[in-house]
PDB file of C-alpha atoms in Angstrom:
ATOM      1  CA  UNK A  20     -26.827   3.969 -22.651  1.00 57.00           C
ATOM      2  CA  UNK A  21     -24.837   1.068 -20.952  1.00 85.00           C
ATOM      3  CA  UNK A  22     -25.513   1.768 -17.403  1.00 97.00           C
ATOM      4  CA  UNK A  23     -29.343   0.789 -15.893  1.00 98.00           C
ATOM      5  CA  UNK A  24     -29.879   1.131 -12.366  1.00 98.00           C
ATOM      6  CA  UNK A  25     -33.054  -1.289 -10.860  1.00 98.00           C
ATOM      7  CA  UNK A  26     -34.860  -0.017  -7.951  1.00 98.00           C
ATOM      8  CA  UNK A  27     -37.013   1.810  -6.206  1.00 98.00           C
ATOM      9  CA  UNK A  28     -37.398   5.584  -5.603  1.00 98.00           C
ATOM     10  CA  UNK A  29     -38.568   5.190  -1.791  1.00 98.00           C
ATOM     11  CA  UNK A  30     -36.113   2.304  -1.287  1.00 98.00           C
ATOM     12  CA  UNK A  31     -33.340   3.755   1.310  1.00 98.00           C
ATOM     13  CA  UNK A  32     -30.917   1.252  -0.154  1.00 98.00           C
ATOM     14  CA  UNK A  33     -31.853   2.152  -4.332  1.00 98.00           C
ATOM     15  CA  UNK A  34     -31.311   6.238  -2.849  1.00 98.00           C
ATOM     16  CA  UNK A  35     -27.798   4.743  -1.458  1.00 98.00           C
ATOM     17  CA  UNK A  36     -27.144   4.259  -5.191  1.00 98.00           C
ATOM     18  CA  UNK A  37     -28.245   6.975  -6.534  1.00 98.00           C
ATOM     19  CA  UNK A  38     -26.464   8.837  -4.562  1.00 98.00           C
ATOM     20  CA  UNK A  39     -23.633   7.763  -5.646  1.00 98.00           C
ATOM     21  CA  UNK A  40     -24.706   8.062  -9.656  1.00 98.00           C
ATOM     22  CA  UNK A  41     -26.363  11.999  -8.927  1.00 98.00           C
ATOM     23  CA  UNK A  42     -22.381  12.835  -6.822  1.00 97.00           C
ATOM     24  CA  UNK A  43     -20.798  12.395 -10.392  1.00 97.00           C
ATOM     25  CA  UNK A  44     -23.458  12.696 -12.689  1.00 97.00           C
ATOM     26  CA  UNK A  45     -23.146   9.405 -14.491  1.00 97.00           C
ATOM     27  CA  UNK A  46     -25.342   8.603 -16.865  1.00 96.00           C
ATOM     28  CA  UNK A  47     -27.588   5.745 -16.559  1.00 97.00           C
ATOM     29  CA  UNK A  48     -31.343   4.834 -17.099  1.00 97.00           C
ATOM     30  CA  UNK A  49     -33.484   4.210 -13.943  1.00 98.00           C
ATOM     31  CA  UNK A  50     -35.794   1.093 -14.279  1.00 98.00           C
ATOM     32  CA  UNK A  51     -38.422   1.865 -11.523  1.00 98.00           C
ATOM     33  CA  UNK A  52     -39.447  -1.289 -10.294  1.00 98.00           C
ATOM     34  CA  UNK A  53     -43.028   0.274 -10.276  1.00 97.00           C
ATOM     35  CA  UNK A  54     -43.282  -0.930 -13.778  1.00 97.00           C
ATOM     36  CA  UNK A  55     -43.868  -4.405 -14.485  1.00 97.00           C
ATOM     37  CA  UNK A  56     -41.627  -4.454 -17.480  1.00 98.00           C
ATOM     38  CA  UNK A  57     -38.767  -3.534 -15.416  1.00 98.00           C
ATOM     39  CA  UNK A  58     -39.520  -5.717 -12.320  1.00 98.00           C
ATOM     40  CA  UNK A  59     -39.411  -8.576 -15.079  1.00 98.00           C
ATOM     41  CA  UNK A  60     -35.994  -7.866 -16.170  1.00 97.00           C
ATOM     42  CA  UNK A  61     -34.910  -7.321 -12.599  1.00 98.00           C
ATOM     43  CA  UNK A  62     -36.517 -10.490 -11.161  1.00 97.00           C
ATOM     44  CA  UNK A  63     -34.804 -12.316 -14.286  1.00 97.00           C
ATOM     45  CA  UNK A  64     -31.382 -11.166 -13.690  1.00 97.00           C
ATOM     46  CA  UNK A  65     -31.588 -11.575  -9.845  1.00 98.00           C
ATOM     47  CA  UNK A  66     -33.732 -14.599  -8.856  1.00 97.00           C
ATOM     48  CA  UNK A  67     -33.205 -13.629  -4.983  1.00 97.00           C
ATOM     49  CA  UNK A  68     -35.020 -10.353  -5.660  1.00 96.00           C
ATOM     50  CA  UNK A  69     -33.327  -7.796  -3.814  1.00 97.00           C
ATOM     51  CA  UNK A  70     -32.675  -4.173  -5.187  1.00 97.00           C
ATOM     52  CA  UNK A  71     -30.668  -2.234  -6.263  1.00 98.00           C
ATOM     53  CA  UNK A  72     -29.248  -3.871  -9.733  1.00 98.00           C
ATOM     54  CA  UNK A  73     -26.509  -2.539 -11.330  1.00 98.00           C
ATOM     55  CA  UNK A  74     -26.517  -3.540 -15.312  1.00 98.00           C
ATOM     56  CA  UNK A  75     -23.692  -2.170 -16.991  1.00 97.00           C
ATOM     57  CA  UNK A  76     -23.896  -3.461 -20.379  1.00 93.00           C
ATOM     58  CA  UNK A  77     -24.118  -7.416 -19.536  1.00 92.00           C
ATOM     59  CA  UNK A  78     -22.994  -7.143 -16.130  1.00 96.00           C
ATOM     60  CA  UNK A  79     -24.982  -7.338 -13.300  1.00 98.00           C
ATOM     61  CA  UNK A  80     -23.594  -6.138 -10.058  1.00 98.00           C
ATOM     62  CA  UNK A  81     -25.981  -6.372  -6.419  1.00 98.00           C
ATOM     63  CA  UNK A  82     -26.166  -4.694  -3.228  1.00 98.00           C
ATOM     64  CA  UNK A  83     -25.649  -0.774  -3.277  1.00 98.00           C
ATOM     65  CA  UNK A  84     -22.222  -0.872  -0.997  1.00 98.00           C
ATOM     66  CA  UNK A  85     -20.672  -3.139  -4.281  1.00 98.00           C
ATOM     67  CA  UNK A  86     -22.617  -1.431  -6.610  1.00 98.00           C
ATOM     68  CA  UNK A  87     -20.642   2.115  -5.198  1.00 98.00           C
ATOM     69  CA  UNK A  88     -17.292   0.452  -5.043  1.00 98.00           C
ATOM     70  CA  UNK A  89     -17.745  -0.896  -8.754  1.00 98.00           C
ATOM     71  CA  UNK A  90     -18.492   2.715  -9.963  1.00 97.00           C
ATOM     72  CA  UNK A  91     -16.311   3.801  -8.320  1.00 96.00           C
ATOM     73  CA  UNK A  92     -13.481   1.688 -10.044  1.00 96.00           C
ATOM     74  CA  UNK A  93     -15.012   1.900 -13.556  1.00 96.00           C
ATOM     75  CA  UNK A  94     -17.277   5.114 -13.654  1.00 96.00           C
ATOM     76  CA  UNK A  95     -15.168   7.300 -11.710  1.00 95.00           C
ATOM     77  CA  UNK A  96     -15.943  10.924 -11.684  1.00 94.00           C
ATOM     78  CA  UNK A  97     -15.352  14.639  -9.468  1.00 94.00           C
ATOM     79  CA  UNK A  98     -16.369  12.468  -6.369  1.00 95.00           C
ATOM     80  CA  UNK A  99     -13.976   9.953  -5.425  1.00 97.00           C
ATOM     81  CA  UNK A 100     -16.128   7.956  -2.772  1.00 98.00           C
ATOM     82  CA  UNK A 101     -13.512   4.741  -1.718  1.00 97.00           C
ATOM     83  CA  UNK A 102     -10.120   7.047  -0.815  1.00 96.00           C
ATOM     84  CA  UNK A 103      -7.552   5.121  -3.032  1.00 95.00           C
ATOM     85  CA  UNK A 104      -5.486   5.099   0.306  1.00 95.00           C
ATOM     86  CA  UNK A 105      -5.843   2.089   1.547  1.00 96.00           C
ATOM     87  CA  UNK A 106      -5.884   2.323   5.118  1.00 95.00           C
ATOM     88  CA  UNK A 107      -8.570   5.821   4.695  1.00 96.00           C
ATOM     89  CA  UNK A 108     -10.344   3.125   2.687  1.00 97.00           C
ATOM     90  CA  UNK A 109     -10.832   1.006   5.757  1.00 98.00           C
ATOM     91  CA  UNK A 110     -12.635   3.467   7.959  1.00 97.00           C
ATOM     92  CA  UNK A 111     -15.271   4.674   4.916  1.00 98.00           C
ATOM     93  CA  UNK A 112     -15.833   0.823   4.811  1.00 98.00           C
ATOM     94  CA  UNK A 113     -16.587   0.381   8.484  1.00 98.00           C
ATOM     95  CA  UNK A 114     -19.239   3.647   9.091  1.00 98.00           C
ATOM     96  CA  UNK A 115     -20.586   2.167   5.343  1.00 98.00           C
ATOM     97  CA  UNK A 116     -21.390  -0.935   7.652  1.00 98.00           C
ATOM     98  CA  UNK A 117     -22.047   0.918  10.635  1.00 98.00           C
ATOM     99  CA  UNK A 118     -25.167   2.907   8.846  1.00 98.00           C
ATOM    100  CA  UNK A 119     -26.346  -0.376   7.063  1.00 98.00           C
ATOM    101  CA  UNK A 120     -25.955  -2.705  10.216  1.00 98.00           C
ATOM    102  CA  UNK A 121     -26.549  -0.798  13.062  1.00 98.00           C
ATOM    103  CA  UNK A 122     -29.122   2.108  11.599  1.00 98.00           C
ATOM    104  CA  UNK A 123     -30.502   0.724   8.769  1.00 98.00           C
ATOM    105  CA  UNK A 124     -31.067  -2.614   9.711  1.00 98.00           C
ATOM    106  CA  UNK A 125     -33.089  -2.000  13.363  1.00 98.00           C
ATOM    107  CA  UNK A 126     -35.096   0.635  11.565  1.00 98.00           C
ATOM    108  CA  UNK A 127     -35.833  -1.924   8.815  1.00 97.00           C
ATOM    109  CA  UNK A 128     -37.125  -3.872  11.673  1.00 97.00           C
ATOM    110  CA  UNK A 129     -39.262  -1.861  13.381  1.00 98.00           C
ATOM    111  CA  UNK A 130     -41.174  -1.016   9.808  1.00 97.00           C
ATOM    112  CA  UNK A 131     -41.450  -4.296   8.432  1.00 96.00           C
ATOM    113  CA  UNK A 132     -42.999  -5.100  11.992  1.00 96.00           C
ATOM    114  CA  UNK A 133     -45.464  -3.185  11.501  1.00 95.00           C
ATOM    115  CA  UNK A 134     -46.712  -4.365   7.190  1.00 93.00           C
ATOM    116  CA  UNK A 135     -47.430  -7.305   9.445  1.00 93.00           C
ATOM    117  CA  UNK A 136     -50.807  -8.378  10.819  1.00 91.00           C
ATOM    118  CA  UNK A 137     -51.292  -7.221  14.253  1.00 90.00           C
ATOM    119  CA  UNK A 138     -51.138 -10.590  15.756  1.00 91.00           C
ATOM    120  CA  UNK A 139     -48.096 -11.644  14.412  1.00 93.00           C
ATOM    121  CA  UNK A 140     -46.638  -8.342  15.536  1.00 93.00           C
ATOM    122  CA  UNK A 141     -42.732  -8.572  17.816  1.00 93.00           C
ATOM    123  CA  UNK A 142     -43.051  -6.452  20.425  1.00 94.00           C
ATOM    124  CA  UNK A 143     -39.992  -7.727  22.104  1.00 96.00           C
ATOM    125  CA  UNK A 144     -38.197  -7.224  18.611  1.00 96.00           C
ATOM    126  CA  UNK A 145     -39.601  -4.369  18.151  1.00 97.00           C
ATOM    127  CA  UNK A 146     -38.296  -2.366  21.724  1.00 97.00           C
ATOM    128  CA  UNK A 147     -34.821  -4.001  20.738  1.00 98.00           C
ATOM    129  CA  UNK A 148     -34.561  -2.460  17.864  1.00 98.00           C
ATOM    130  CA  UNK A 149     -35.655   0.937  19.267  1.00 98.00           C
ATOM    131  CA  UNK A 150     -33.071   0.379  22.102  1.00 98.00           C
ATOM    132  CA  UNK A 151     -30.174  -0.583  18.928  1.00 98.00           C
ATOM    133  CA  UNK A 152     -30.921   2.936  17.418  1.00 98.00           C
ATOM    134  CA  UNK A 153     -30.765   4.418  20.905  1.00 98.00           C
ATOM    135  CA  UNK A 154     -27.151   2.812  21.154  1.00 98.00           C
ATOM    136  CA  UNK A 155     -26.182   3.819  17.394  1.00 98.00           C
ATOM    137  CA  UNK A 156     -27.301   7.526  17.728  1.00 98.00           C
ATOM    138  CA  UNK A 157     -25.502   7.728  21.036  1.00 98.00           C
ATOM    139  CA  UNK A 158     -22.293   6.293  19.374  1.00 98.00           C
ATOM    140  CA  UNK A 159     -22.647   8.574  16.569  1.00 98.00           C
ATOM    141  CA  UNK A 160     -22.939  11.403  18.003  1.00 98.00           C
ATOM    142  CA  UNK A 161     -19.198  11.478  19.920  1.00 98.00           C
ATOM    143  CA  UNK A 162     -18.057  10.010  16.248  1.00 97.00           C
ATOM    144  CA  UNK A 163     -19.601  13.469  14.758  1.00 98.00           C
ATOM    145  CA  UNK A 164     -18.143  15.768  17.320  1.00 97.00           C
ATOM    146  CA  UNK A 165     -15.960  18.060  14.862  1.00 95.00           C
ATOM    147  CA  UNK A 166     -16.526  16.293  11.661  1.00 96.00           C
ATOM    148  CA  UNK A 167     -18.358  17.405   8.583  1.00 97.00           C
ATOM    149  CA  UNK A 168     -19.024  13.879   6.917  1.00 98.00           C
ATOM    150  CA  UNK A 169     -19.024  10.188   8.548  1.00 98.00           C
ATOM    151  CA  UNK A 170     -15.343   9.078   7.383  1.00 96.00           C
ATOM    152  CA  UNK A 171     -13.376  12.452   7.541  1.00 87.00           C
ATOM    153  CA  UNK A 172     -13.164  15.850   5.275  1.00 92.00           C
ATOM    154  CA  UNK A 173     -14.532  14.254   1.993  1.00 96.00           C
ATOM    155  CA  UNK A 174     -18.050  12.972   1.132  1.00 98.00           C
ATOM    156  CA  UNK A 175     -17.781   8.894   0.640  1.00 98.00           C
ATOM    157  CA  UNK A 176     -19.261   5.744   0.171  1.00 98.00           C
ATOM    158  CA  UNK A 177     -19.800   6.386   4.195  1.00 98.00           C
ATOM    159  CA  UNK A 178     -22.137   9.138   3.667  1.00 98.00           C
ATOM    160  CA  UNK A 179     -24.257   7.833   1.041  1.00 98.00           C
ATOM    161  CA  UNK A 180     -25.229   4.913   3.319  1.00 98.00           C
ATOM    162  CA  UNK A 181     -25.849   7.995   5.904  1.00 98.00           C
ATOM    163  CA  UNK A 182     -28.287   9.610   4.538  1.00 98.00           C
ATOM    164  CA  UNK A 183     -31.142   7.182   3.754  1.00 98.00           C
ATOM    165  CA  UNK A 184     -30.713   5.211   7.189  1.00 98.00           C
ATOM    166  CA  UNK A 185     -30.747   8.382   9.117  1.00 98.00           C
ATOM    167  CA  UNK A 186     -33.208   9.995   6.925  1.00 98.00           C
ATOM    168  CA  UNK A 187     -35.737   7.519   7.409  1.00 98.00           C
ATOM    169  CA  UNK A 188     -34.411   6.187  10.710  1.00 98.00           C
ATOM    170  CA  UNK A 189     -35.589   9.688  12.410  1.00 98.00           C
ATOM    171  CA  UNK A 190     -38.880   8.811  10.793  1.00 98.00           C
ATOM    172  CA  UNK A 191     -39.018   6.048  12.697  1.00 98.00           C
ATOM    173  CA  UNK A 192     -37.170   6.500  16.173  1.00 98.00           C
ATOM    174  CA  UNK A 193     -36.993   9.960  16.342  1.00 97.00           C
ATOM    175  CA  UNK A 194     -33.039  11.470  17.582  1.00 98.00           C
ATOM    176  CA  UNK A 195     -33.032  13.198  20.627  1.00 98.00           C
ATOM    177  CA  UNK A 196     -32.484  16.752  20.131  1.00 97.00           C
ATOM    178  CA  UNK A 197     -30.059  16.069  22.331  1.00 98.00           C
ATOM    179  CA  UNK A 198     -28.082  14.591  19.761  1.00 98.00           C
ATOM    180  CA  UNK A 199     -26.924  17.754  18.002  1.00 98.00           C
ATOM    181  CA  UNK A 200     -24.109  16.375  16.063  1.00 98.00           C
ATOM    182  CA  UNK A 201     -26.108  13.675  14.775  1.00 98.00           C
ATOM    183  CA  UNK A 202     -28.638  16.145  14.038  1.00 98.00           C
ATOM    184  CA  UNK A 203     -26.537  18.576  12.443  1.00 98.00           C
ATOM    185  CA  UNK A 204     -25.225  15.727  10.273  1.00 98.00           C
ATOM    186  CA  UNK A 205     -28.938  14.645   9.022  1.00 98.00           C
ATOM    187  CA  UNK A 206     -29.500  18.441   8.072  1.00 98.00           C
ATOM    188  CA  UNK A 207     -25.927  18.096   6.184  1.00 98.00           C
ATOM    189  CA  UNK A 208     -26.668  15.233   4.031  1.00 98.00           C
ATOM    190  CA  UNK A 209     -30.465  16.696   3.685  1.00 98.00           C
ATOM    191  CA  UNK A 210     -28.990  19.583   1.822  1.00 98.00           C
ATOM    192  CA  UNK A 211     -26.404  17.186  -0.392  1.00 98.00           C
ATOM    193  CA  UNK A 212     -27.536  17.883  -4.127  1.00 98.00           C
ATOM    194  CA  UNK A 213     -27.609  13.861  -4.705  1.00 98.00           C
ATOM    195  CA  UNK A 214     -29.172  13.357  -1.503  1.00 98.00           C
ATOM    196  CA  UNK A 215     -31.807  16.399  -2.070  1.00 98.00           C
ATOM    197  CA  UNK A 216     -32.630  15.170  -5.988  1.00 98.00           C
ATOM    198  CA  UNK A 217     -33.378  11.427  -4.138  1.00 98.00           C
ATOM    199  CA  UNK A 218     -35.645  12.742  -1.907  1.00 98.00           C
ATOM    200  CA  UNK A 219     -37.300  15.009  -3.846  1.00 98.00           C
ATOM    201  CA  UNK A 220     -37.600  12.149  -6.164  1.00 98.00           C
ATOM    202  CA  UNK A 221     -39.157   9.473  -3.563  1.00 98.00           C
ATOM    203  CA  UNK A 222     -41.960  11.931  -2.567  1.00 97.00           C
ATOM    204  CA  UNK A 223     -44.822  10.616  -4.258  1.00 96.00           C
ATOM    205  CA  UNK A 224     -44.458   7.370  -2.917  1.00 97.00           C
ATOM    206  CA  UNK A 225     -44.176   8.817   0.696  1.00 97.00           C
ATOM    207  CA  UNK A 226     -47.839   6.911   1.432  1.00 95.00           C
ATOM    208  CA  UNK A 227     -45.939   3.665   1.079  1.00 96.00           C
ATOM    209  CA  UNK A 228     -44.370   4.146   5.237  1.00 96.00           C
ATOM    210  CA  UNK A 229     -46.271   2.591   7.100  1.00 95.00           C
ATOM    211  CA  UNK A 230     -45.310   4.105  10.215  1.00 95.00           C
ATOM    212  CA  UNK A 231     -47.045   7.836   8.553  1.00 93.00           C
ATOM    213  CA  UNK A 232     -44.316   9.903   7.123  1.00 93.00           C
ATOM    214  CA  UNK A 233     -43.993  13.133   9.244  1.00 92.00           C
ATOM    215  CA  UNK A 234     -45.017  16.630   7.696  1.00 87.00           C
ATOM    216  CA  UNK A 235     -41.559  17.432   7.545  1.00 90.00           C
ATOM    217  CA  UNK A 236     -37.945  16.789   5.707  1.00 93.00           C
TER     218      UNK A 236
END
């Protein structure tokens, strides 16, 4: 076994990863960071503690967006998920971005808010980021008028950062079911094998939301 993969089940940004591992079937080793052992080796080989870790034999590679490219380039398999066209490359790269900066990250916000103590609690932060998903949804939905998958025809590197920001962004600031195309998507990318296995995977740590995870998804 050369490839490890360091993370967490209910992390949305270790389930961007997988994603990408379960769309080819690569074989690697999952070090759940619920286990002290592997949260040692992680913490050693990445001192700013973030997950996911790539280790592919001694090389480490960080953040799930690289970690995609890299396998990508050297663990390629049925799913191709950056076009070799380079100028179809460009747009999977921007709605990767798009999901991670302007989905994931105000949803991030809003939970994180609230593992803090009530009076440190943003309010003010907190309504901006519920007006930022607002904006993205709204965005997103023209973008999905007609399309199947965030970047074009194909699944991508676009659609793996989808599906956990939307997954647990819905959680969190529910989309209007006025929204149907963004809805639609979210019921697409529910129903992806790699996305299903992920979730399926995360359940017993549902608990961990601190928001209540819904009865539902």
């Amino acid at each position: 076994m050369t490839l490890a993969l360091y993370g967490h089940p209910f992390s949305s940004y270790t389930q961007k990863a997988l994603i990408a591992l379960y769309e080819n079937d690569t074989a690697f080793q999952f070090r759940s960071l619920e286990h002290k052992q592997a949260a040692a080796e992680w913490a050693a080989l990445w001192p700013i503690k973030r997950f996911p870790l790539l280790l592919d034999d001694d090389r480490s590679v960080m953040e799930a967006s690289v970690i995609i490219e890299y396998l990508d380039l050297r663990h390629p398999g049925r799913t191709t998920l950056v076009p070799r066209d380079a100028h179809a490359a460009v747009d999977v790269r921007f709605m990767d971005r798009f999901f991670d900066n302007y989905v994931m990250t105000p949803m991030q916000r809003i939970v994180f808010d609230r593992l803090r103590s009530e009076e440190d609690r943003d309010s003010f932060g907190v309504a901006e980021a519920r007006r930022a998903l607002e904006t993205a949804y709204g965005w997103l939905n023209e973008r999905m008028n007609g399309r199947e998958w965030a970047a074009g025809e194909d699944f991508s590197l676009a659609d793996c950062a989808a599906a956990p920001a939307l997954f647990y962004a819905d959680w969190t600031h529910p989309i209007a079911d006025a929204l149907v195309n963004v809805k639609a998507y979210r019921q697409r990318l529910l129903a992806r094998p790699s996305f299903a296995r992920a979730v399926d995977e995360a359940r017993p740590y549902r608990a961990y939301f601190p928001l209540g995870a819904p009865d539902r998804d």
